[in-house]
């Protein structure tokens, strides 16, 4: 699972706060979870901390340290933006919009299910 909205949106459309490297503290640690020796003997998990806000992100989505560093920075940037801007954040707005779409999809699916149920009942009555 990818935190927040990183995987489901276009990065360029958001107006996120910029992070400076001086504000970041980076560590490389051993990852955990499935993967056996490839996970247990390599330090490819990235722990990134934004010092002013105290927000910490841990990323171990790939085997590559460079990819994990990039993903961790993207996730941290979204979290910091959300932390400072709150409801004015583009991340917050997109999250709310996707939740609304999901609810609408559920509602339509429920309506369709009810329609099918009624149709089957009508067919049963016609057969009798």
PDB file of C-alpha atoms in Angstrom:
ATOM      1  CA  UNK A   1       0.000   0.000   0.000  1.00  0.00           C
ATOM      2  CA  UNK A   2       1.288   3.375  -0.952  1.00  0.00           C
ATOM      3  CA  UNK A   3       0.609   6.181   1.527  1.00  0.00           C
ATOM      4  CA  UNK A   4      -1.658   9.074   0.667  1.00  0.00           C
ATOM      5  CA  UNK A   5      -2.130   9.652  -3.029  1.00  0.00           C
ATOM      6  CA  UNK A   6       1.315   9.072  -4.457  1.00  0.00           C
ATOM      7  CA  UNK A   7       0.340   6.287  -6.851  1.00  0.00           C
ATOM      8  CA  UNK A   8      -3.000   7.551  -8.106  1.00  0.00           C
ATOM      9  CA  UNK A   9      -2.396  11.096  -9.295  1.00  0.00           C
ATOM     10  CA  UNK A  10      -0.408  13.311 -11.591  1.00  0.00           C
ATOM     11  CA  UNK A  11       2.487  14.894  -9.676  1.00  0.00           C
ATOM     12  CA  UNK A  12       2.737  17.991 -11.841  1.00  0.00           C
ATOM     13  CA  UNK A  13      -0.809  19.108 -11.058  1.00  0.00           C
ATOM     14  CA  UNK A  14      -0.103  19.650  -7.360  1.00  0.00           C
ATOM     15  CA  UNK A  15       1.383  22.733  -5.775  1.00  0.00           C
ATOM     16  CA  UNK A  16       3.445  21.172  -2.958  1.00  0.00           C
ATOM     17  CA  UNK A  17       5.843  22.844  -0.544  1.00  0.00           C
ATOM     18  CA  UNK A  18       9.483  22.421  -1.518  1.00  0.00           C
ATOM     19  CA  UNK A  19      11.828  20.547   0.813  1.00  0.00           C
ATOM     20  CA  UNK A  20      15.426  21.598   1.233  1.00  0.00           C
ATOM     21  CA  UNK A  21      18.058  18.926   1.811  1.00  0.00           C
ATOM     22  CA  UNK A  22      19.300  20.859   4.884  1.00  0.00           C
ATOM     23  CA  UNK A  23      15.940  20.170   6.605  1.00  0.00           C
ATOM     24  CA  UNK A  24      16.181  16.418   6.008  1.00  0.00           C
ATOM     25  CA  UNK A  25      17.869  13.695   8.025  1.00  0.00           C
ATOM     26  CA  UNK A  26      18.377  10.467   6.098  1.00  0.00           C
ATOM     27  CA  UNK A  27      19.249   6.972   7.317  1.00  0.00           C
ATOM     28  CA  UNK A  28      19.596   3.633   5.571  1.00  0.00           C
ATOM     29  CA  UNK A  29      18.466   0.636   7.588  1.00  0.00           C
ATOM     30  CA  UNK A  30      17.678  -2.996   7.023  1.00  0.00           C
ATOM     31  CA  UNK A  31      14.156  -3.496   5.806  1.00  0.00           C
ATOM     32  CA  UNK A  32      11.705  -5.915   7.320  1.00  0.00           C
ATOM     33  CA  UNK A  33       9.010  -8.199   6.017  1.00  0.00           C
ATOM     34  CA  UNK A  34       9.118 -10.869   3.331  1.00  0.00           C
ATOM     35  CA  UNK A  35      12.156 -11.225   1.080  1.00  0.00           C
ATOM     36  CA  UNK A  36      14.540 -13.433   3.032  1.00  0.00           C
ATOM     37  CA  UNK A  37      18.243 -12.870   2.548  1.00  0.00           C
ATOM     38  CA  UNK A  38      17.735 -10.084   0.014  1.00  0.00           C
ATOM     39  CA  UNK A  39      15.964  -8.080   2.721  1.00  0.00           C
ATOM     40  CA  UNK A  40      17.839  -9.183   5.811  1.00  0.00           C
ATOM     41  CA  UNK A  41      21.398  -8.467   4.632  1.00  0.00           C
ATOM     42  CA  UNK A  42      21.039  -5.191   2.735  1.00  0.00           C
ATOM     43  CA  UNK A  43      20.474  -1.661   4.019  1.00  0.00           C
ATOM     44  CA  UNK A  44      18.088  -0.522   1.302  1.00  0.00           C
ATOM     45  CA  UNK A  45      15.272   0.780   3.499  1.00  0.00           C
ATOM     46  CA  UNK A  46      15.263   4.588   3.678  1.00  0.00           C
ATOM     47  CA  UNK A  47      14.183   6.471   6.805  1.00  0.00           C
ATOM     48  CA  UNK A  48      13.719  10.164   6.085  1.00  0.00           C
ATOM     49  CA  UNK A  49      12.967  12.766   8.764  1.00  0.00           C
ATOM     50  CA  UNK A  50      11.849  16.353   8.214  1.00  0.00           C
ATOM     51  CA  UNK A  51      13.546  18.069  11.150  1.00  0.00           C
ATOM     52  CA  UNK A  52      11.341  21.214  11.508  1.00  0.00           C
ATOM     53  CA  UNK A  53       8.042  19.283  11.615  1.00  0.00           C
ATOM     54  CA  UNK A  54       9.337  15.988  13.052  1.00  0.00           C
ATOM     55  CA  UNK A  55       7.599  13.930  10.341  1.00  0.00           C
ATOM     56  CA  UNK A  56       9.315  10.592   9.659  1.00  0.00           C
ATOM     57  CA  UNK A  57       8.830   8.440   6.543  1.00  0.00           C
ATOM     58  CA  UNK A  58      10.120   4.893   6.115  1.00  0.00           C
ATOM     59  CA  UNK A  59      10.266   3.537   2.559  1.00  0.00           C
ATOM     60  CA  UNK A  60      11.151  -0.012   1.553  1.00  0.00           C
ATOM     61  CA  UNK A  61       9.022  -0.472  -1.574  1.00  0.00           C
ATOM     62  CA  UNK A  62      11.800  -1.587  -3.912  1.00  0.00           C
ATOM     63  CA  UNK A  63      15.222  -3.241  -3.711  1.00  0.00           C
ATOM     64  CA  UNK A  64      16.909  -0.128  -5.068  1.00  0.00           C
ATOM     65  CA  UNK A  65      18.157   2.425  -2.538  1.00  0.00           C
ATOM     66  CA  UNK A  66      17.924   5.223  -5.106  1.00  0.00           C
ATOM     67  CA  UNK A  67      14.293   4.440  -5.961  1.00  0.00           C
ATOM     68  CA  UNK A  68      13.430   4.204  -2.267  1.00  0.00           C
ATOM     69  CA  UNK A  69      15.110   7.564  -1.638  1.00  0.00           C
ATOM     70  CA  UNK A  70      13.060   9.180  -4.406  1.00  0.00           C
ATOM     71  CA  UNK A  71       9.785   7.614  -3.250  1.00  0.00           C
ATOM     72  CA  UNK A  72      10.481   8.565   0.386  1.00  0.00           C
ATOM     73  CA  UNK A  73      11.070  12.196  -0.619  1.00  0.00           C
ATOM     74  CA  UNK A  74       7.815  12.279  -2.612  1.00  0.00           C
ATOM     75  CA  UNK A  75       5.820  10.828   0.276  1.00  0.00           C
ATOM     76  CA  UNK A  76       7.498  13.144   2.788  1.00  0.00           C
ATOM     77  CA  UNK A  77       6.806  16.162   0.577  1.00  0.00           C
ATOM     78  CA  UNK A  78       3.094  15.269   0.501  1.00  0.00           C
ATOM     79  CA  UNK A  79       2.974  14.738   4.275  1.00  0.00           C
ATOM     80  CA  UNK A  80       4.795  18.001   5.016  1.00  0.00           C
ATOM     81  CA  UNK A  81       2.474  19.869   2.633  1.00  0.00           C
ATOM     82  CA  UNK A  82      -0.543  18.364   4.373  1.00  0.00           C
ATOM     83  CA  UNK A  83       0.966  19.162   7.810  1.00  0.00           C
ATOM     84  CA  UNK A  84       1.520  22.853   7.070  1.00  0.00           C
ATOM     85  CA  UNK A  85      -1.428  23.643   4.773  1.00  0.00           C
ATOM     86  CA  UNK A  86      -4.056  21.364   6.303  1.00  0.00           C
ATOM     87  CA  UNK A  87      -7.360  21.533   4.409  1.00  0.00           C
ATOM     88  CA  UNK A  88      -5.893  24.049   1.938  1.00  0.00           C
ATOM     89  CA  UNK A  89      -3.449  21.423   0.699  1.00  0.00           C
ATOM     90  CA  UNK A  90      -3.865  19.991  -2.814  1.00  0.00           C
ATOM     91  CA  UNK A  91      -3.133  16.549  -1.324  1.00  0.00           C
ATOM     92  CA  UNK A  92      -6.099  16.923   1.048  1.00  0.00           C
ATOM     93  CA  UNK A  93      -8.393  18.085  -1.765  1.00  0.00           C
ATOM     94  CA  UNK A  94      -7.413  15.186  -4.008  1.00  0.00           C
ATOM     95  CA  UNK A  95      -7.885  12.698  -1.191  1.00  0.00           C
ATOM     96  CA  UNK A  96     -11.380  14.076  -0.508  1.00  0.00           C
ATOM     97  CA  UNK A  97     -12.230  13.993  -4.227  1.00  0.00           C
ATOM     98  CA  UNK A  98     -11.119  10.369  -4.565  1.00  0.00           C
ATOM     99  CA  UNK A  99     -13.135   9.409  -1.468  1.00  0.00           C
ATOM    100  CA  UNK A 100     -16.192  11.101  -2.966  1.00  0.00           C
ATOM    101  CA  UNK A 101     -15.724   9.207  -6.259  1.00  0.00           C
ATOM    102  CA  UNK A 102     -15.374   5.941  -4.366  1.00  0.00           C
ATOM    103  CA  UNK A 103     -18.594   6.589  -2.434  1.00  0.00           C
ATOM    104  CA  UNK A 104     -20.429   7.459  -5.653  1.00  0.00           C
ATOM    105  CA  UNK A 105     -19.201   4.251  -7.278  1.00  0.00           C
ATOM    106  CA  UNK A 106     -20.396   2.231  -4.268  1.00  0.00           C
ATOM    107  CA  UNK A 107     -23.790   3.936  -4.388  1.00  0.00           C
ATOM    108  CA  UNK A 108     -24.213   3.158  -8.102  1.00  0.00           C
ATOM    109  CA  UNK A 109     -23.188  -0.461  -7.571  1.00  0.00           C
ATOM    110  CA  UNK A 110     -25.738  -0.796  -4.771  1.00  0.00           C
ATOM    111  CA  UNK A 111     -28.480   0.689  -6.991  1.00  0.00           C
ATOM    112  CA  UNK A 112     -27.611  -1.719  -9.795  1.00  0.00           C
ATOM    113  CA  UNK A 113     -27.747  -4.648  -7.383  1.00  0.00           C
ATOM    114  CA  UNK A 114     -31.205  -3.568  -6.185  1.00  0.00           C
ATOM    115  CA  UNK A 115     -32.392  -3.219  -9.807  1.00  0.00           C
ATOM    116  CA  UNK A 116     -31.162  -6.712 -10.644  1.00  0.00           C
ATOM    117  CA  UNK A 117     -32.861  -8.103  -7.552  1.00  0.00           C
ATOM    118  CA  UNK A 118     -36.174  -6.475  -8.504  1.00  0.00           C
ATOM    119  CA  UNK A 119     -35.837  -7.730 -12.073  1.00  0.00           C
ATOM    120  CA  UNK A 120     -35.332 -11.303 -10.875  1.00  0.00           C
ATOM    121  CA  UNK A 121     -38.350 -11.019  -8.593  1.00  0.00           C
ATOM    122  CA  UNK A 122     -40.457  -9.770 -11.510  1.00  0.00           C
ATOM    123  CA  UNK A 123     -39.303 -12.699 -13.633  1.00  0.00           C
ATOM    124  CA  UNK A 124     -40.239 -15.116 -10.853  1.00  0.00           C
ATOM    125  CA  UNK A 125     -43.722 -13.585 -10.628  1.00  0.00           C
ATOM    126  CA  UNK A 126     -44.186 -13.811 -14.418  1.00  0.00           C
ATOM    127  CA  UNK A 127     -43.297 -17.530 -14.376  1.00  0.00           C
ATOM    128  CA  UNK A 128     -45.899 -18.267 -11.709  1.00  0.00           C
TER     129      UNK A 128
END
